[in-house]
XYZ file of C-alpha atoms in Angstrom:
674
model
C -16.298 155.543 57.919
C -15.188 157.677 54.985
C -11.208 157.790 54.394
C -7.869 156.696 56.194
C -8.340 158.899 59.400
C -12.005 157.438 59.729
C -12.117 155.159 63.056
C -14.136 152.569 60.924
C -11.883 152.311 58.188
C -8.926 151.986 60.736
C -10.383 149.173 62.700
C -12.672 147.166 60.023
C -10.345 147.388 56.990
C -6.899 148.802 57.461
C -6.675 146.143 60.168
C -6.888 143.472 58.064
C -10.507 142.249 58.778
C -11.891 143.131 54.909
C -11.128 144.284 51.777
C -13.272 147.220 51.826
C -16.464 148.363 53.014
C -19.528 147.202 50.553
C -21.060 149.528 48.446
C -24.183 150.323 50.511
C -22.308 151.121 53.564
C -22.773 154.343 55.337
C -26.014 156.736 56.173
C -29.285 156.794 54.031
C -31.493 159.551 54.600
C -33.530 159.077 51.355
C -35.992 156.672 52.530
C -38.648 157.449 55.238
C -36.884 155.027 57.536
C -33.293 156.011 57.967
C -30.391 153.481 57.670
C -26.791 153.469 58.828
C -25.197 150.597 57.248
C -21.600 149.165 57.833
C -20.787 146.415 55.530
C -17.544 144.376 54.622
C -16.744 142.851 51.768
C -13.661 140.234 51.481
C -13.934 138.779 54.889
C -13.792 134.984 55.756
C -16.099 132.984 57.831
C -14.903 133.588 61.393
C -15.293 137.355 61.059
C -18.681 137.163 59.292
C -19.869 135.069 62.275
C -18.628 137.716 64.536
C -19.216 140.856 62.750
C -21.528 142.411 65.004
C -18.850 141.999 67.944
C -15.953 143.720 65.456
C -18.348 146.354 64.364
C -19.904 147.467 67.909
C -16.247 147.372 69.507
C -15.262 149.566 67.035
C -18.016 151.694 67.490
C -17.451 151.769 71.214
C -13.659 152.797 70.624
C -14.549 155.707 68.432
C -16.673 156.804 70.760
C -14.185 156.421 73.710
C -11.749 158.009 71.326
C -13.708 161.031 70.232
C -12.899 163.016 67.035
C -10.512 165.698 66.862
C -11.335 169.283 65.728
C -9.053 168.944 62.843
C -10.895 166.407 61.567
C -13.921 168.237 62.207
C -12.965 171.472 60.492
C -11.738 169.305 57.430
C -15.300 167.793 56.906
C -17.105 171.312 56.998
C -14.723 172.501 54.840
C -15.643 169.874 52.289
C -19.152 170.450 52.984
C -19.098 174.199 52.328
C -16.703 173.841 49.227
C -19.226 171.200 47.950
C -22.048 174.344 47.978
C -19.436 176.477 45.970
C -18.491 174.221 43.110
C -20.789 174.915 40.002
C -21.072 171.625 38.173
C -23.118 170.987 35.168
C -25.739 169.373 37.470
C -25.818 172.052 40.075
C -29.620 172.550 39.842
C -30.577 169.042 40.065
C -28.317 168.233 42.732
C -29.573 171.144 44.912
C -32.825 169.692 44.310
C -31.818 166.349 45.121
C -30.285 167.622 48.549
C -33.706 169.115 49.633
C -35.226 165.178 49.466
C -33.861 163.826 52.957
C -35.507 166.402 54.687
C -38.420 166.612 53.059
C -38.795 162.556 53.416
C -38.204 163.040 57.116
C -41.269 165.914 57.613
C -38.667 168.584 57.731
C -39.320 171.574 55.651
C -37.132 171.081 52.472
C -36.465 174.839 52.179
C -34.770 175.673 55.620
C -31.978 172.931 54.221
C -31.002 175.600 51.756
C -30.122 178.000 54.741
C -26.701 176.405 54.650
C -24.960 179.333 56.592
C -27.402 179.032 59.624
C -27.065 175.406 59.878
C -23.174 175.561 60.043
C -23.192 178.370 62.332
C -25.727 176.546 64.671
C -23.594 173.410 64.412
C -19.988 175.521 65.368
C -21.754 176.828 68.203
C -23.000 173.761 69.417
C -19.911 172.110 68.869
C -18.237 174.993 70.590
C -19.804 173.932 73.732
C -19.972 170.191 73.670
C -17.054 169.611 71.326
C -16.610 165.796 70.358
C -19.303 164.918 72.615
C -22.034 166.088 70.440
C -21.106 163.677 67.930
C -20.162 160.508 70.351
C -23.485 161.141 71.951
C -24.802 160.019 68.886
C -22.712 156.541 68.517
C -24.520 155.921 72.157
C -28.411 157.157 70.740
C -28.356 155.115 67.740
C -25.856 152.288 67.519
C -24.599 150.658 70.947
C -27.399 148.337 72.403
C -29.784 149.153 69.782
C -31.515 146.787 67.554
C -29.934 145.699 64.002
C -30.324 143.629 61.267
C -27.383 141.442 59.969
C -27.199 140.060 56.310
C -24.498 137.797 54.972
C -23.830 136.692 51.680
C -21.767 133.855 51.016
C -20.099 132.442 47.720
C -21.246 129.471 45.858
C -19.066 128.319 42.986
C -22.078 126.190 41.717
C -24.560 128.770 41.764
C -24.210 129.493 37.673
C -25.195 126.092 37.329
C -27.744 125.801 39.749
C -29.301 128.734 38.268
C -29.386 127.516 34.753
C -30.885 124.299 36.197
C -34.053 126.168 38.098
C -34.797 128.222 35.124
C -34.766 125.230 33.130
C -36.957 123.316 35.426
C -39.479 126.578 35.951
C -39.473 126.753 32.049
C -40.373 122.831 31.638
C -43.214 123.274 34.274
C -45.003 126.233 32.739
C -44.345 124.604 29.266
C -45.987 121.731 30.665
C -48.900 123.308 32.536
C -49.946 124.925 28.890
C -52.606 123.138 27.052
C -52.664 123.261 23.332
C -55.449 126.035 23.400
C -52.911 127.841 25.572
C -49.837 127.562 23.255
C -52.043 128.903 20.441
C -52.938 132.128 22.160
C -49.111 132.432 23.218
C -48.145 131.986 19.464
C -51.020 134.505 18.461
C -49.808 137.018 20.905
C -46.129 136.642 19.701
C -47.096 137.341 16.540
C -48.974 140.639 17.432
C -45.908 141.821 19.273
C -43.539 141.236 16.335
C -46.357 143.322 14.278
C -46.207 145.901 16.933
C -42.419 145.822 16.932
C -42.172 146.296 13.612
C -44.647 148.822 12.655
C -43.339 152.563 12.053
C -44.347 155.178 14.717
C -46.346 157.941 14.242
C -44.251 160.448 16.280
C -46.207 163.735 14.887
C -47.796 164.067 17.978
C -44.878 164.770 20.129
C -43.139 167.942 20.737
C -39.720 168.480 18.972
C -37.274 170.903 17.800
C -35.287 170.897 14.842
C -31.781 171.627 13.052
C -32.709 175.386 12.508
C -32.993 175.571 16.485
C -29.103 174.494 16.543
C -26.779 177.550 16.616
C -24.322 177.746 13.927
C -21.379 179.251 15.903
C -20.427 177.090 18.921
C -20.004 178.622 22.346
C -16.560 178.111 23.366
C -14.754 179.285 26.606
C -12.071 182.033 26.140
C -8.939 180.589 27.282
C -5.362 182.184 27.303
C -1.757 180.547 26.993
C 1.611 181.557 28.115
C 5.315 180.022 28.946
C 6.196 180.041 32.537
C 8.932 182.191 33.717
C 11.559 179.317 33.462
C 10.774 178.583 29.439
C 10.151 175.017 29.997
C 6.889 174.525 30.461
C 2.961 175.901 29.168
C 0.349 177.464 31.392
C -3.039 177.467 30.014
C -5.858 179.768 32.045
C -9.178 180.431 32.062
C -10.965 183.095 33.812
C -14.436 182.361 35.024
C -17.230 184.096 36.545
C -18.526 181.176 37.999
C -15.467 180.255 39.894
C -17.278 181.491 43.004
C -13.581 181.979 45.026
C -12.571 178.455 43.912
C -9.125 177.600 41.881
C -9.162 174.763 39.903
C -5.708 172.982 38.957
C -4.276 170.404 36.284
C -0.929 169.254 35.266
C -0.364 167.220 32.901
C 2.657 165.529 30.738
C 3.033 162.643 27.820
C 4.862 159.615 28.602
C 6.794 157.872 25.688
C 7.867 154.161 25.128
C 11.408 155.312 25.354
C 10.527 156.799 29.242
C 8.062 154.024 30.390
C 8.160 150.686 28.648
C 5.076 148.832 27.847
C 5.398 146.389 30.558
C 5.213 149.299 33.064
C 1.920 150.888 31.410
C -0.244 148.395 33.422
C 0.910 149.698 36.818
C -0.190 153.095 35.974
C -3.586 152.908 37.405
C -2.052 151.443 40.481
C 0.377 154.222 40.700
C -2.160 156.885 40.575
C -4.147 155.480 43.502
C -0.788 155.094 45.662
C 0.054 158.952 45.191
C -3.275 159.335 47.330
C -3.423 155.672 49.335
C 0.023 155.328 51.232
C 1.257 158.486 53.001
C 4.822 159.897 52.805
C 8.066 158.844 54.706
C 7.108 161.798 57.195
C 3.642 161.498 57.547
C 0.853 158.842 57.705
C -2.273 158.680 55.054
C -4.590 159.715 57.674
C -2.488 163.037 58.392
C -2.245 163.679 54.855
C -6.100 162.997 54.224
C -6.955 165.472 56.856
C -4.769 168.107 55.432
C -6.253 167.695 52.012
C -9.815 167.946 53.249
C -8.875 170.745 55.653
C -7.346 172.899 52.884
C -8.781 171.429 49.242
C -11.577 170.019 47.509
C -9.875 167.208 46.864
C -6.753 165.970 44.971
C -6.457 162.758 42.120
C -4.186 161.461 39.825
C -4.876 160.124 36.641
C -3.569 158.256 33.331
C -5.460 158.254 29.937
C -4.711 157.944 26.359
C -6.022 159.380 22.986
C -5.527 159.559 19.444
C -4.225 162.266 17.460
C -6.672 164.803 16.131
C -4.741 164.317 12.695
C -4.167 160.568 12.680
C -6.290 158.519 15.358
C -3.957 155.573 14.981
C -1.353 157.624 16.677
C -1.641 157.304 20.525
C -0.623 159.436 23.191
C -0.426 158.364 26.667
C -0.959 161.182 29.513
C -0.568 161.176 33.527
C -2.013 164.001 35.129
C -2.897 165.714 38.526
C -5.889 167.523 39.453
C -7.194 169.282 42.394
C -9.130 172.381 43.514
C -9.203 174.968 46.227
C -10.420 178.028 47.937
C -8.123 180.843 46.320
C -6.566 181.333 49.447
C -5.560 177.946 49.936
C -3.920 177.438 46.501
C -0.495 177.285 47.489
C -1.241 174.768 50.398
C -3.274 172.568 47.197
C 0.285 172.543 45.212
C 2.496 172.080 48.319
C 0.411 169.050 49.021
C 1.076 167.803 45.430
C 4.655 168.374 45.924
C 5.008 166.570 48.847
C 2.917 163.777 47.383
C 4.753 163.266 44.009
C 8.296 163.568 45.659
C 7.816 161.816 49.090
C 5.172 159.083 48.874
C 6.199 156.006 50.556
C 5.522 152.812 48.181
C 7.545 150.729 50.586
C 4.396 151.362 53.186
C 3.668 147.340 52.450
C 0.675 147.283 54.896
C -1.311 150.304 53.015
C -0.077 149.306 49.416
C -1.344 145.491 50.238
C -4.737 147.128 51.761
C -4.939 149.011 48.662
C -4.001 145.982 46.088
C -6.683 143.680 47.860
C -9.376 146.825 47.700
C -8.997 146.827 44.102
C -8.585 143.724 43.028
C -10.826 141.618 45.329
C -14.268 143.138 43.367
C -13.164 143.844 39.701
C -15.103 141.194 38.268
C -18.308 142.998 39.182
C -17.267 146.158 37.295
C -17.331 143.735 34.355
C -20.400 142.604 35.052
C -22.157 145.968 35.361
C -20.102 147.671 32.696
C -19.925 144.814 30.459
C -21.034 146.877 27.013
C -17.969 149.304 27.740
C -15.332 146.379 28.240
C -16.633 144.355 25.369
C -15.982 147.703 23.248
C -12.629 148.435 24.252
C -11.872 144.843 24.095
C -12.888 144.425 20.486
C -11.006 147.868 19.453
C -7.992 146.786 20.851
C -7.491 144.220 18.151
C -7.528 147.127 15.452
C -6.344 150.078 17.257
C -3.067 151.253 18.889
C -4.928 153.438 20.790
C -7.142 151.079 22.364
C -4.419 148.957 22.537
C -3.312 151.209 25.515
C -6.670 151.630 26.711
C -7.331 148.119 27.121
C -4.228 148.025 29.344
C -5.194 151.084 31.525
C -8.677 149.820 32.152
C -9.702 147.119 30.035
C -10.110 143.485 30.155
C -6.327 143.221 30.580
C -6.103 145.726 33.330
C -8.810 143.113 35.158
C -6.236 140.150 34.275
C -3.664 142.160 36.085
C -5.470 143.234 39.139
C -6.172 139.253 39.945
C -2.282 138.850 39.585
C -1.838 141.490 41.828
C -3.974 140.097 44.332
C -2.275 136.806 44.151
C 0.957 138.623 44.358
C -0.761 140.026 47.512
C -1.713 136.951 49.128
C 1.740 135.547 48.572
C 3.533 138.218 50.182
C 5.419 139.241 47.196
C 4.191 142.913 47.045
C 7.631 144.353 47.941
C 9.715 142.403 45.958
C 7.341 142.392 42.717
C 5.589 145.409 43.250
C 7.157 148.171 44.766
C 10.338 148.314 42.236
C 7.639 149.037 39.631
C 6.295 151.657 41.252
C 9.609 153.423 42.340
C 10.766 153.314 38.718
C 7.549 154.865 37.489
C 7.890 157.901 39.995
C 11.320 158.403 38.862
C 10.147 158.612 34.894
C 7.052 160.778 36.412
C 9.856 163.210 38.184
C 12.807 162.769 35.404
C 11.140 162.513 32.357
C 9.617 165.424 30.103
C 8.031 168.506 31.983
C 4.394 169.575 32.647
C 1.985 171.648 31.400
C -0.391 173.194 33.541
C -4.208 174.606 33.489
C -5.804 177.104 35.952
C -9.342 178.108 36.005
C -10.232 180.992 38.602
C -11.956 184.469 39.041
C -10.185 187.325 37.727
C -9.222 188.086 41.127
C -6.775 185.443 41.660
C -5.716 184.243 38.194
C -2.559 186.360 38.571
C -1.332 185.184 42.278
C -2.664 181.384 40.976
C 0.107 181.842 37.831
C 2.571 182.704 40.122
C 2.358 179.748 42.943
C 2.252 177.364 39.652
C 5.565 178.916 38.748
C 6.829 178.100 41.980
C 5.323 174.585 41.882
C 6.976 174.048 38.443
C 10.353 175.049 39.762
C 10.003 172.540 42.997
C 9.853 169.565 40.644
C 13.133 167.546 40.236
C 12.636 167.595 36.159
C 13.597 170.987 34.416
C 13.138 169.348 30.505
C 10.606 171.052 28.870
C 7.271 169.904 27.965
C 6.976 168.046 25.004
C 3.979 166.553 23.321
C 5.101 163.344 21.918
C 3.203 159.990 20.747
C 3.735 157.034 22.995
C 5.258 154.729 20.464
C 5.248 155.158 16.501
C 6.043 151.915 15.971
C 2.729 150.540 17.357
C 1.003 152.037 14.222
C 3.196 150.014 11.784
C 2.562 146.965 14.050
C -1.518 147.137 13.282
C -1.219 147.955 9.754
C -0.111 144.375 9.552
C -3.508 143.016 10.448
C -5.577 145.515 8.164
C -7.272 142.356 6.524
C -7.716 140.502 9.549
C -10.974 139.285 11.159
C -10.696 139.369 15.273
C -13.136 136.532 16.973
C -12.491 136.965 20.939
C -14.515 135.423 23.803
C -13.889 136.432 27.301
C -15.410 133.688 29.719
C -16.640 135.175 33.180
C -18.523 133.523 35.832
C -21.722 135.116 35.042
C -25.212 134.712 33.955
C -25.182 137.436 31.731
C -23.588 138.528 28.361
C -21.821 141.484 26.247
C -21.685 141.852 22.366
C -19.314 144.013 20.528
C -18.051 144.296 17.228
C -15.560 147.315 15.702
C -14.451 149.026 12.967
C -11.425 151.646 12.417
C -12.805 154.925 11.344
C -11.147 158.047 10.603
C -9.058 161.002 12.307
C -10.914 163.744 14.009
C -10.369 166.318 11.175
C -12.006 164.264 8.709
C -15.201 165.036 7.887
C -16.317 161.682 7.369
C -15.986 161.532 11.027
C -19.698 163.445 11.182
C -21.348 160.863 8.858
C -20.042 158.117 11.023
C -21.445 159.660 13.714
C -24.844 160.411 12.486
C -24.703 156.842 11.169
C -24.554 155.553 14.767
C -27.332 157.653 16.065
C -29.442 156.096 12.788
C -28.361 152.686 13.481
C -29.407 152.289 17.030
C -32.544 154.218 16.875
C -33.816 153.116 13.475
C -32.800 149.621 13.774
C -30.454 148.301 16.631
C -33.252 149.220 19.445
C -35.931 146.881 18.304
C -33.640 144.332 16.928
C -31.057 143.762 20.219
C -33.846 144.940 22.885
C -37.312 144.442 21.952
C -36.638 141.200 19.830
C -33.454 139.987 20.768
C -34.199 140.318 24.788
C -30.774 142.423 25.802
C -31.121 145.308 28.208
C -29.773 147.626 25.551
C -27.797 147.783 22.588
C -26.556 150.284 19.864
C -23.737 151.644 17.927
C -21.571 154.346 18.836
C -18.548 156.217 17.252
C -15.809 157.324 18.871
C -14.610 160.788 16.741
C -11.557 161.393 18.678
C -9.764 157.661 18.680
C -11.597 157.126 15.242
C -13.484 153.481 15.999
C -16.956 152.695 14.979
C -18.388 150.141 17.421
C -21.747 148.138 18.004
C -22.719 146.760 21.615
C -25.085 144.910 23.462
C -26.018 145.158 27.183
C -26.921 141.974 29.054
C -27.642 140.169 26.292
C -29.130 136.496 26.336
C -28.179 136.158 22.575
C -24.720 137.326 22.058
C -24.001 135.370 19.001
C -27.513 136.201 17.394
C -26.261 140.087 18.250
C -22.989 139.813 16.400
C -25.018 138.739 13.369
C -27.444 141.661 13.617
C -24.584 144.026 13.771
C -23.171 142.451 10.595
C -26.174 143.246 8.542
C -26.987 146.067 9.979
C -25.578 148.581 7.616
C -27.076 147.191 4.796
C -30.678 147.521 6.309
C -30.146 150.776 7.457
C -28.864 151.733 3.642
C -31.830 150.284 2.263
C -34.252 151.822 4.774
C -32.723 155.350 3.547
C -33.383 154.428 -0.344
C -36.885 152.946 0.435
C -37.783 156.132 2.611
C -38.246 154.511 5.718
C -35.447 156.683 7.033
C -36.382 160.240 6.347
C -35.098 163.791 6.479
C -36.847 163.824 9.916
C -34.969 161.182 11.159
C -31.823 162.443 10.006
C -32.392 165.822 11.730
C -33.722 163.740 15.186
C -29.877 162.115 14.831
C -28.409 165.689 14.949
C -30.332 166.835 17.910
C -29.477 163.627 19.662
C -25.859 164.687 18.840
C -25.876 168.143 19.825
C -27.920 167.556 23.088
C -24.275 166.117 24.192
C -22.287 168.446 22.271
C -24.111 171.565 23.524
C -25.068 170.339 27.207
C -23.813 172.387 29.975
C -20.299 171.633 31.327
C -19.236 172.064 34.671
C -16.711 175.265 35.563
C -13.500 172.861 35.912
C -14.011 171.281 32.588
C -13.763 174.867 30.477
C -11.303 174.668 28.183
C -10.214 171.239 28.668
C -10.979 169.610 25.214
C -7.785 171.978 24.457
C -5.648 171.124 27.489
C -6.426 167.232 27.055
C -6.840 166.744 23.593
C -5.348 169.686 21.532
C -8.578 170.251 19.857
C -9.052 174.134 19.833
C -12.164 176.073 19.192
C -11.546 176.545 15.102
C -11.608 172.692 15.088
C -14.388 172.339 17.226
C -16.322 174.658 15.127
C -15.431 172.786 12.285
C -16.483 169.719 13.436
C -19.959 171.457 14.526
C -20.543 172.249 10.828
C -19.747 169.101 9.496
C -22.185 167.691 11.958
C -24.641 170.307 10.557
C -24.247 169.544 7.143
C -24.376 165.557 7.051
C -26.879 164.464 4.244
C -28.637 160.922 4.018
C -26.000 160.524 0.960
C -23.378 161.063 3.234
C -24.358 158.342 5.598
C -24.582 155.829 3.096
C -21.488 156.391 1.589
C -19.522 156.422 4.780
C -21.479 153.166 5.798
C -20.324 151.692 2.626
C -16.914 152.794 2.848
C -16.062 152.172 6.924
C -18.573 150.017 8.135
C -17.972 146.824 6.305
C -15.109 144.273 5.368
C -12.670 142.760 8.315
C -14.040 142.942 11.757
C -13.021 142.594 15.326
C -15.523 140.815 17.480
C -15.792 140.198 21.143
C -18.219 138.565 23.244
C -18.006 138.653 27.117
C -20.114 135.797 28.882
C -20.508 132.469 30.100
C -20.912 130.074 26.968
C -18.943 127.067 27.284
C -16.085 126.543 24.979
C -17.565 123.044 24.012
C -20.564 124.683 22.137
C -21.329 124.567 18.733
C -21.245 128.343 18.297
C -17.824 129.114 19.811
C -16.105 127.193 16.892
C -13.664 130.118 15.366
C -13.469 132.076 18.527
C -10.212 132.511 20.647
C -11.404 132.057 24.561
C -9.767 133.636 27.495
C -11.315 133.465 30.863
C -11.500 135.942 33.933
C -11.778 134.224 37.421
């Protein structure tokens, strides 16, 4: 099922039967009874009716065709690489890998004998070939019992749900006697009393701020100019590389190169590079090569603010990949091929990709609505978040819906392909790339040499420059400094999310540390009880984006979003009052700092070492200054920052299903997602 070269993907997705597999598709070994699920989404009624025939036919064809030895080797290579990659959660991942054997009555420790397992498979495969795997199709799938589950869309479901809930509530209330109501009222008062009383946490074990190291633990990195003198290479020699080389390439994009109307196409462009194939090779062939020689390749775009001025945005395009040291040249060769030869005119593949990413985007909003609400609110007061909103916010969701309509109308070749070709031209002919390499001491020199060759093969020989996307955006936003924004996004769902945002300060400004501590105090000393315990939301709090200079509130799956917005408005004054009357103590301040440093000092994966410098220009000296600023924050600093920054004009956003005719919607600008 996995990937473009897999039989089920080709027969069930690429053929046009569906837009993608469902999220639960695949083999689940974590239960006592194992499951193999083949789920399709975006299918019509006819396909749904005959789903089992389509699936069984696809399995039978896969059995007859068998599996190539290269594909088997590629999968084994991926499994072996996954054991070598040391990430931040390596120990936990290792423990989780023991569970499937354990619940299936096997000795869990035997699964740690990885080399023995692989050698046994290779021996069996050399004797039986593809039959070793195709026999499993007969054994477990063909003519075996199965369970079919079907979900059908219903436009009236939200209204039916509301009516059903109202009927249930009415029946419950009608069945209560006056004595029952008195009991419930008394219980409510006791609950409120319990929610507002001060908790005694003295019995709990805890660390203190004195346990936090004053000096940070930083990764040693080196920089040098490549031989052609037009690019920079950052290298990191790691003892945890385990024979793997980690590669990144990155460049900044400006509005002179990439106009704003093309920015929304960047996420699609990055996915095209690893989904369409080239003029000479199908994506299935390329994917097998990627799996056979690398641990994966990916392209991405992101935006961030300057550490000196958070209102100055940098838009960046990046490549990444990893491989065994001996295959590093192959990794770079694949990237050269993908960058230069991707076939954007492969309309069937491009249409499949567009259908896949545009079909289920609303579910992402429902599952991560608090993040979308924060980004949307921030986009009205921050140039950085304006671009971020275009790349991965509500505006991107709208654009994906537009893409879906373009695909349905058969206009991909005319409307989309020229934009993608233009972006490719900009990427290859704009400013140059800079590079990052993390590897072992034995392989670092060889890797540097290969990167130098890779840089020479690219069509652009312009020097790498770190240039803001558009300096005019800052001026544009300064015109709205004294404006309040109230924006409501309507979605067809029964959940709501609320957010409120304020502009903060740059990363280098020491007040940023106070704002970060303030966000923690607000969350745990006020907002959690008001938004979650009393308001009924699944969660809520405050957060400060130190790099991009935005202080924001949020609520998650919130039944009373307008009430939450009012709580947000009053929150700074409430916390200031609690500090002054002693309800928030120095102990609470220390706990906030400990929570912050839990993330600051958390273990990082090998491929993330040195990335704060590579991605954002934050060197060790700046990180140390930030660390010291956080440690030195006092309650007086928190009060001062709350009064100075978290006040005045706001940008508010709610994502939900409240009708425009409702009284609380007065004064809100409404946009609709369908």
